[in-house]
């Protein structure tokens, strides 16, 4: 078990979380502006610097800081809204989702575009045509006090962006490639910027070509040596994980892009890139996926600065989290279907639990061509119990790696184990306390007719029920309908652990939010609303004699939402 540092032992406090106190999370962190504010709460930027992890979230780049990925405190604000007038543009809007990056001069800077504008730059045709900009922090230790003066040498407009319609243009963190001595920069758009492709078609699709990644390159990130040049559309996709049922007819949203992954089956770890997109996060996700984070494993056969394509040996488009997926039809009807893939039973339009995620974890800013830790943190919300996105949280951090078939593996970071109390085996009652559960199920749970699972927050007939291979459909289901969540959720049952090892289920219950990862491959975030009197039993589905075993730990408070 990892040791707690003296500074990490200090209890963080997040203020004024909505709802009754017994439902307030104590492991998840929520910045006060995120917990109580409306609007979007994307992870606008994520960065590790000088032993501290920094998350900037939502409108206003609300700042959270941690030394151990467990205990978080509110930091000084990120880049602020200004009256921007560069080359005739006029915008007083807040910075949109962007990135944090270390430049050639070793300075840490934030990059983004304005979320809105009254007028664009004089040289471009549209009111929304405002440039990518980079503002560096005056306080490089704590990543606060970002430049507000375009003349101070820490504030650059790096290249213009023009598009056929106003969209967020969310960028991924740029990276430097030593093989070409060039920086590369991706921006999320759609595939319809050319006038010779269909737009706004009669079937209601804004852009039938789907989302697109546009790339720029430059010998320097910013300053006098920077010379950003457009390389054009380098990847385009209108599909979803639900294949023919789902369709993407808008831009990619709040993207992330990284590579050189732990576990990459290729010897040099340089053939696979992980592209994250939140399908339908700004509309246009027909039948899928509620803005939940998807991933695609890409390759770049032509080398740096060229087009990307699906990695041939990869798994295709998949989901990081399945919390927004429900059944497409009644069980009775679906039992008559002939399917080749369990996802054919699913619809991705339920309320999302995990989205708009970004990576940090390594002091190495370059997470594309350099090795280092990849830790994913997302926005969990909005809970179905509060209005206007109130109650949103920062997800628990997930350690990422690649499986031998290029699926994205994820697990709760080991640092969370420092919160564990006494280890308990078998059925326990813990009330609405925060708990961690690690359950294992044998191979026989995947056989026809088996009905294996786990219940948490159980009290009589009320519980959150996880079932493996539900009704022999090749799906995991999560049923929180007796705890105030209106819809049963489902995702694919992953392959067994190596050597016929069955399934391992990791669960963290944090009062009203539950995160679950099965075999490090299929994950869910779900909100529930137990009664204050809930006995909080942890038990196997099916009662005494059911297959499986589990260990439970009550968790110490880490981030108290008052």
Coordinates of C-alpha atoms in Angstrom, one line a residue, residues 15-469:
X15 CA -17.7 24.1 -0.7
X16 CA -21.4 24.1 -0.9
X17 CA -22.2 20.9 -2.9
X18 CA -25.9 20.8 -3.5
X19 CA -28.4 18.3 -2.0
X20 CA -28.5 16.6 1.4
X21 CA -25.2 16.2 3.2
X22 CA -25.3 12.4 3.4
X23 CA -25.2 12.3 -0.4
X24 CA -22.2 14.6 -0.7
X25 CA -19.2 12.9 -2.2
X26 CA -16.1 12.6 0.0
X27 CA -13.7 11.0 -2.5
X28 CA -14.5 12.8 -5.7
X29 CA -13.5 16.5 -5.9
X30 CA -15.7 19.3 -7.1
X31 CA -14.6 22.9 -7.4
X32 CA -17.3 25.1 -5.9
X33 CA -17.9 26.8 -9.2
X34 CA -18.4 23.4 -10.8
X35 CA -20.6 21.9 -8.1
X36 CA -23.0 24.8 -8.1
X37 CA -22.6 26.5 -11.6
X38 CA -24.5 25.8 -14.7
X39 CA -23.2 25.4 -18.2
X40 CA -20.4 23.1 -19.4
X41 CA -17.7 21.6 -17.2
X42 CA -15.3 20.0 -19.7
X43 CA -11.8 19.3 -18.5
X44 CA -10.5 22.5 -20.2
X45 CA -6.8 21.7 -19.5
X46 CA -4.8 19.1 -17.6
X47 CA -1.1 19.2 -16.7
X48 CA 1.5 17.9 -14.3
X49 CA 4.2 20.4 -13.3
X50 CA 6.8 20.3 -10.5
X51 CA 5.2 17.5 -8.6
X52 CA 1.7 19.0 -8.7
X53 CA -1.3 17.9 -10.9
X54 CA -3.5 20.6 -12.3
X55 CA -7.0 20.3 -13.6
X56 CA -8.7 23.3 -15.2
X57 CA -12.4 22.6 -15.6
X58 CA -15.4 24.3 -17.2
X59 CA -16.3 27.8 -18.0
X60 CA -13.8 30.0 -16.3
X61 CA -11.0 27.4 -16.3
X62 CA -11.8 26.6 -12.6
X63 CA -8.5 25.3 -11.1
X64 CA -7.9 22.2 -8.9
X65 CA -4.5 21.2 -7.6
X66 CA -3.2 17.9 -6.1
X67 CA 0.1 16.4 -5.1
X68 CA -1.2 12.8 -5.1
X69 CA -4.2 12.7 -7.4
X70 CA -6.4 12.0 -4.4
X71 CA -6.5 15.1 -2.2
X72 CA -7.5 18.2 -4.2
X73 CA -7.7 21.9 -3.4
X74 CA -9.0 24.9 -5.3
X75 CA -6.2 26.8 -7.1
X76 CA -6.0 30.3 -8.6
X77 CA -8.0 30.8 -11.7
X78 CA -6.8 29.8 -15.1
X79 CA -6.8 32.2 -18.1
X80 CA -9.6 34.8 -17.8
X81 CA -12.1 36.4 -20.1
X82 CA -10.7 39.6 -21.6
X83 CA -11.9 42.2 -24.1
X84 CA -9.9 40.9 -27.1
X85 CA -9.5 43.2 -30.1
X86 CA -6.7 41.4 -32.1
X87 CA -6.9 42.4 -35.8
X88 CA -10.4 43.7 -35.4
X89 CA -11.9 40.8 -33.5
X90 CA -14.2 41.7 -30.6
X91 CA -14.7 39.1 -27.9
X92 CA -15.3 39.3 -24.1
X93 CA -16.2 35.6 -23.9
X94 CA -14.6 33.0 -21.7
X95 CA -11.7 30.9 -23.0
X96 CA -13.1 27.6 -24.4
X97 CA -11.7 24.1 -23.7
X98 CA -8.0 24.0 -24.7
X99 CA -4.8 22.6 -23.3
X100 CA -1.8 23.3 -21.1
X101 CA 1.6 22.8 -22.6
X102 CA 5.3 23.4 -21.9
X103 CA 6.9 25.4 -24.8
X104 CA 10.3 25.6 -26.3
X105 CA 11.4 28.1 -23.7
X106 CA 10.3 25.8 -20.9
X107 CA 7.4 28.1 -20.0
X108 CA 4.0 26.5 -19.2
X109 CA 1.2 28.1 -21.2
X110 CA -2.5 27.6 -21.8
X111 CA -3.9 27.4 -25.4
X112 CA -7.5 27.9 -26.5
X113 CA -9.9 30.0 -28.6
X114 CA -12.6 32.2 -27.4
X115 CA -16.0 30.4 -26.9
X116 CA -17.7 33.2 -28.7
X117 CA -17.2 36.6 -30.4
X118 CA -19.1 39.5 -31.7
X119 CA -16.8 39.8 -34.7
X120 CA -13.8 37.9 -36.1
X121 CA -10.4 39.1 -37.3
X122 CA -10.5 41.5 -40.2
X123 CA -8.8 39.1 -42.6
X124 CA -11.4 36.3 -42.3
X125 CA -15.1 36.2 -43.4
X126 CA -17.1 35.2 -40.3
X127 CA -17.9 36.8 -36.9
X128 CA -16.7 33.5 -35.2
X129 CA -13.3 33.4 -37.0
X130 CA -11.0 34.2 -34.1
X131 CA -7.5 32.7 -33.8
X132 CA -5.8 30.1 -31.6
X133 CA -4.0 31.9 -28.8
X134 CA -1.5 31.0 -26.1
X135 CA -1.1 32.7 -22.8
X136 CA 1.7 31.8 -20.4
X137 CA 1.6 31.8 -16.6
X138 CA 3.4 34.5 -14.7
X139 CA 3.4 32.1 -11.8
X140 CA 5.1 29.1 -13.2
X141 CA 5.2 27.3 -9.8
X142 CA 1.4 27.3 -9.2
X143 CA 0.2 27.9 -12.8
X144 CA -1.8 31.0 -12.0
X145 CA -1.8 34.6 -13.1
X146 CA -1.9 33.8 -16.9
X147 CA -0.8 36.7 -19.1
X148 CA -3.5 39.3 -19.9
X149 CA -1.2 41.7 -21.9
X150 CA -0.4 40.9 -25.6
X151 CA 2.7 43.1 -25.3
X152 CA 4.4 41.3 -22.4
X153 CA 6.0 38.5 -24.4
X154 CA 3.8 35.8 -22.7
X155 CA 0.7 36.2 -24.9
X156 CA 0.6 35.1 -28.5
X157 CA -2.1 34.7 -31.2
X158 CA -0.5 31.7 -33.0
X159 CA -2.6 31.1 -36.1
X160 CA -6.0 32.1 -37.6
X161 CA -8.9 29.6 -37.8
X162 CA -11.8 30.0 -40.3
X163 CA -14.7 27.6 -40.6
X164 CA -18.1 27.4 -42.4
X165 CA -20.0 27.6 -39.1
X166 CA -19.3 28.6 -35.5
X167 CA -18.1 25.7 -33.4
X168 CA -15.9 25.4 -30.3
X169 CA -12.8 24.3 -32.3
X170 CA -11.5 22.3 -29.3
X171 CA -7.8 21.6 -29.6
X172 CA -5.6 18.8 -28.3
X173 CA -2.3 19.5 -26.6
X174 CA 0.3 20.2 -29.3
X175 CA 3.5 18.2 -29.4
X176 CA 7.1 18.4 -30.7
X177 CA 8.4 15.6 -32.9
X178 CA 12.2 15.3 -32.9
X179 CA 12.3 13.4 -36.2
X180 CA 11.1 16.5 -38.0
X181 CA 12.0 19.3 -35.5
X182 CA 8.4 20.5 -35.8
X183 CA 5.5 21.1 -33.6
X184 CA 2.0 19.7 -34.5
X185 CA -1.3 21.0 -33.4
X186 CA -4.8 19.4 -33.9
X187 CA -8.2 21.1 -33.8
X188 CA -11.6 19.4 -33.7
X189 CA -13.9 20.4 -36.5
X190 CA -16.3 18.7 -38.9
X191 CA -15.6 17.3 -42.4
X192 CA -17.7 19.9 -44.2
X193 CA -15.5 22.9 -44.6
X194 CA -15.2 22.3 -48.3
X195 CA -18.2 23.7 -50.3
X196 CA -18.2 20.5 -52.5
X197 CA -19.5 18.2 -49.7
X198 CA -23.2 18.0 -48.5
X199 CA -24.2 20.2 -45.6
X200 CA -27.5 20.6 -43.8
X201 CA -29.1 17.7 -45.6
X202 CA -32.9 17.1 -45.7
X203 CA -32.6 14.3 -43.2
X204 CA -31.4 16.8 -40.6
X205 CA -27.7 16.1 -40.7
X206 CA -25.6 19.2 -40.3
X207 CA -22.5 17.5 -41.7
X208 CA -23.0 13.9 -43.0
X209 CA -19.2 13.6 -43.3
X210 CA -18.9 13.7 -39.5
X211 CA -16.1 15.0 -37.3
X212 CA -12.7 15.9 -38.6
X213 CA -9.2 16.7 -37.2
X214 CA -7.4 19.5 -38.8
X215 CA -3.6 19.9 -38.3
X216 CA -1.1 22.7 -38.3
X217 CA 2.7 22.6 -37.9
X218 CA 5.4 25.0 -36.9
X219 CA 9.1 25.0 -35.9
X220 CA 8.2 26.7 -32.6
X221 CA 5.2 26.9 -30.4
X222 CA 5.2 30.6 -30.0
X223 CA 7.3 33.7 -30.3
X224 CA 9.4 35.0 -33.2
X225 CA 10.4 31.5 -34.4
X226 CA 6.8 30.3 -34.7
X227 CA 5.4 29.8 -38.2
X228 CA 2.2 27.8 -38.1
X229 CA 1.1 26.4 -41.4
X230 CA -2.1 24.5 -42.1
X231 CA -1.7 20.8 -43.1
X232 CA -5.5 20.3 -43.6
X233 CA -7.9 17.6 -42.7
X234 CA -5.9 14.6 -41.4
X235 CA -8.7 12.4 -40.0
X236 CA -12.4 12.2 -40.6
X237 CA -15.1 9.9 -39.1
X238 CA -18.9 9.9 -38.9
X239 CA -19.3 6.5 -37.2
X240 CA -19.9 5.6 -33.6
X241 CA -19.4 2.5 -31.5
X242 CA -23.0 1.5 -32.3
X243 CA -22.0 1.2 -36.0
X244 CA -25.1 1.4 -38.3
X245 CA -27.4 2.5 -35.4
X246 CA -25.4 5.5 -34.3
X247 CA -24.2 8.4 -36.5
X248 CA -22.1 11.5 -35.9
X249 CA -23.1 14.5 -38.0
X250 CA -21.4 17.2 -36.0
X251 CA -17.8 18.1 -35.1
X252 CA -15.5 16.2 -32.7
X253 CA -15.6 17.7 -29.2
X254 CA -13.1 18.3 -26.4
X255 CA -10.6 16.0 -28.0
X256 CA -7.4 14.5 -26.5
X257 CA -4.6 12.8 -28.4
X258 CA -1.6 10.8 -27.0
X259 CA 0.7 7.9 -27.8
X260 CA 3.9 6.0 -26.7
X261 CA 1.7 4.0 -24.4
X262 CA 2.6 1.6 -21.7
X263 CA 1.7 -1.9 -23.0
X264 CA 1.9 -0.9 -26.7
X265 CA 2.4 -4.3 -28.4
X266 CA 4.7 -2.7 -31.0
X267 CA 8.4 -2.9 -29.9
X268 CA 9.1 0.8 -30.5
X269 CA 5.7 2.0 -29.0
X270 CA 5.4 4.4 -31.9
X271 CA 2.7 2.9 -34.1
X272 CA -0.5 3.5 -32.0
X273 CA -2.1 6.8 -31.1
X274 CA -5.1 7.2 -28.8
X275 CA -7.7 9.7 -30.0
X276 CA -10.4 10.7 -27.5
X277 CA -13.7 12.3 -28.7
X278 CA -16.9 13.0 -26.8
X279 CA -19.5 11.8 -29.4
X280 CA -22.4 14.1 -29.7
X281 CA -21.1 16.4 -27.0
X282 CA -22.2 19.4 -29.0
X283 CA -25.1 17.8 -30.8
X284 CA -25.2 15.5 -33.8
X285 CA -24.7 12.2 -32.0
X286 CA -27.7 10.4 -33.5
X287 CA -28.4 7.4 -31.2
X288 CA -25.1 7.8 -29.6
X289 CA -23.3 8.7 -27.3
X290 CA -24.6 11.5 -25.1
X291 CA -21.3 13.3 -25.1
X292 CA -19.6 10.4 -23.4
X293 CA -15.9 9.8 -24.1
X294 CA -15.0 7.4 -26.9
X295 CA -11.6 6.3 -28.0
X296 CA -10.1 5.3 -31.4
X297 CA -6.7 3.8 -31.9
X298 CA -5.1 5.5 -34.9
X299 CA -1.9 5.0 -37.0
X300 CA 0.0 7.5 -39.2
X301 CA 1.5 5.4 -42.0
X302 CA 3.0 8.4 -43.8
X303 CA 4.8 9.7 -40.7
X304 CA 4.6 13.0 -38.8
X305 CA 2.4 15.7 -40.4
X306 CA 0.4 13.3 -42.5
X307 CA -3.1 11.7 -42.3
X308 CA -4.2 9.3 -39.6
X309 CA -6.2 6.2 -40.1
X310 CA -7.7 3.4 -38.0
X311 CA -4.9 1.1 -36.8
X312 CA -5.5 -2.1 -38.7
X313 CA -4.8 -4.3 -35.6
X314 CA -6.8 -2.1 -33.3
X315 CA -10.3 -2.5 -31.9
X316 CA -12.0 0.2 -33.9
X317 CA -14.0 2.9 -32.1
X318 CA -14.7 2.0 -28.5
X319 CA -16.0 3.7 -25.4
X320 CA -13.9 4.8 -22.4
X321 CA -17.1 4.7 -20.4
X322 CA -20.5 3.1 -21.0
X323 CA -22.6 5.1 -18.5
X324 CA -24.8 6.7 -21.1
X325 CA -25.9 3.4 -22.7
X326 CA -29.2 1.7 -22.2
X327 CA -31.2 -1.0 -24.0
X328 CA -32.5 -0.1 -27.4
X329 CA -35.8 -2.0 -27.0
X330 CA -37.7 -4.2 -24.5
X331 CA -35.9 -7.4 -23.4
X332 CA -38.8 -9.4 -24.9
X333 CA -38.3 -7.9 -28.3
X334 CA -34.5 -8.1 -28.2
X335 CA -34.6 -11.8 -27.3
X336 CA -35.9 -12.4 -30.9
X337 CA -33.0 -10.5 -32.6
X338 CA -30.1 -12.1 -34.3
X339 CA -27.1 -10.1 -33.5
X340 CA -23.3 -10.4 -34.2
X341 CA -22.2 -7.9 -31.6
X342 CA -23.8 -7.2 -28.2
X343 CA -23.6 -3.5 -28.8
X344 CA -26.5 -4.0 -31.3
X345 CA -28.8 -4.2 -28.3
X346 CA -27.7 -0.7 -27.1
X347 CA -28.8 2.9 -27.5
X348 CA -26.3 5.6 -26.3
X349 CA -28.7 8.5 -25.5
X350 CA -29.2 8.2 -21.7
X351 CA -27.8 10.7 -19.3
X352 CA -24.0 10.7 -19.4
X353 CA -21.8 10.0 -16.4
X354 CA -18.3 10.5 -17.7
X355 CA -17.2 12.9 -20.5
X356 CA -14.8 15.6 -21.7
X357 CA -11.8 13.8 -20.3
X358 CA -8.1 14.8 -20.6
X359 CA -4.8 13.2 -19.6
X360 CA -1.9 14.3 -17.3
X361 CA 0.4 12.4 -14.9
X362 CA 3.9 12.9 -16.3
X363 CA 6.3 15.9 -16.0
X364 CA 7.0 15.3 -19.7
X365 CA 4.6 17.7 -21.4
X366 CA 4.8 15.7 -24.7
X367 CA 2.3 12.8 -24.3
X368 CA 2.4 11.8 -28.0
X369 CA 6.0 10.9 -28.8
X370 CA 7.6 10.7 -25.3
X371 CA 7.0 7.9 -22.7
X372 CA 5.4 8.8 -19.4
X373 CA 2.4 8.2 -17.2
X374 CA -1.1 8.7 -18.8
X375 CA -3.8 9.4 -16.2
X376 CA -7.3 10.3 -17.4
X377 CA -9.7 12.6 -15.5
X378 CA -13.1 13.6 -16.8
X379 CA -16.2 15.5 -16.0
X380 CA -18.9 13.4 -14.2
X381 CA -22.3 14.9 -14.7
X382 CA -24.7 16.2 -14.9
X383 CA -26.5 14.3 -12.1
X384 CA -30.1 13.6 -12.9
X385 CA -31.2 14.9 -9.5
X386 CA -30.2 18.6 -9.9
X387 CA -31.0 21.3 -12.4
X388 CA -28.7 23.2 -14.8
X389 CA -25.7 20.9 -14.4
X390 CA -25.4 21.5 -10.7
X391 CA -23.7 18.7 -8.8
X392 CA -21.0 18.0 -11.4
X393 CA -17.8 16.5 -10.2
X394 CA -14.2 15.7 -11.3
X395 CA -13.9 11.9 -12.0
X396 CA -11.6 9.6 -10.1
X397 CA -8.3 9.4 -11.9
X398 CA -7.8 6.3 -14.1
X399 CA -4.3 4.9 -15.1
X400 CA -4.2 4.1 -18.8
X401 CA -2.3 1.5 -20.8
X402 CA -2.8 -0.6 -23.9
X403 CA -3.8 -4.3 -24.0
X404 CA -2.1 -6.7 -26.3
X405 CA -5.0 -6.2 -28.8
X406 CA -4.7 -2.4 -28.5
X407 CA -7.8 -2.0 -26.4
X408 CA -7.5 0.9 -23.9
X409 CA -6.9 -0.5 -20.4
X410 CA -7.9 1.6 -17.4
X411 CA -7.7 1.2 -13.6
X412 CA -8.1 3.4 -10.6
X413 CA -4.8 4.9 -9.8
X414 CA -2.9 3.1 -7.0
X415 CA -2.8 6.4 -5.0
X416 CA -6.5 5.9 -4.1
X417 CA -5.5 2.8 -2.1
X418 CA -4.1 5.2 0.6
X419 CA -7.7 5.9 1.6
X420 CA -8.4 2.2 2.5
X421 CA -9.5 1.3 6.0
X422 CA -9.9 -2.2 7.4
X423 CA -10.1 -5.0 4.9
X424 CA -13.4 -7.0 5.1
X425 CA -14.3 -10.2 3.3
X426 CA -17.8 -11.2 2.4
X427 CA -21.1 -9.5 3.0
X428 CA -20.9 -6.3 5.0
X429 CA -23.1 -3.3 5.9
X430 CA -21.5 0.1 5.6
X431 CA -24.4 2.5 5.3
X432 CA -23.9 5.4 2.9
X433 CA -20.1 5.5 3.6
X434 CA -17.7 5.7 0.8
X435 CA -16.3 2.2 0.1
X436 CA -14.1 0.4 -2.4
X437 CA -15.1 -3.1 -3.5
X438 CA -12.9 -5.6 -5.4
X439 CA -14.9 -8.6 -6.6
X440 CA -13.8 -11.6 -8.7
X441 CA -16.0 -14.0 -10.6
X442 CA -15.0 -17.4 -12.1
X443 CA -15.2 -18.4 -15.8
X444 CA -18.4 -20.2 -15.2
X445 CA -20.2 -16.8 -14.8
X446 CA -19.9 -16.5 -18.6
X447 CA -21.6 -19.7 -19.3
X448 CA -25.2 -19.9 -20.7
X449 CA -27.7 -19.6 -17.9
X450 CA -25.3 -18.2 -15.3
X451 CA -26.5 -15.2 -13.4
X452 CA -23.6 -13.7 -11.4
X453 CA -23.3 -10.2 -10.1
X454 CA -22.7 -7.8 -7.2
X455 CA -25.0 -5.4 -5.2
X456 CA -23.9 -2.3 -3.5
X457 CA -25.9 0.3 -1.5
X458 CA -28.3 -2.6 -0.8
X459 CA -31.1 -2.4 1.6
X460 CA -34.0 -4.8 1.2
X461 CA -35.1 -4.6 -2.4
X462 CA -33.2 -1.4 -3.1
X463 CA -29.7 -1.6 -4.5
X464 CA -27.4 -0.9 -7.4
X465 CA -27.1 -4.2 -9.1
X466 CA -24.2 -5.2 -11.5
X467 CA -24.8 -8.4 -13.5
X468 CA -22.4 -10.2 -15.7
X469 CA -23.5 -11.6 -19.1

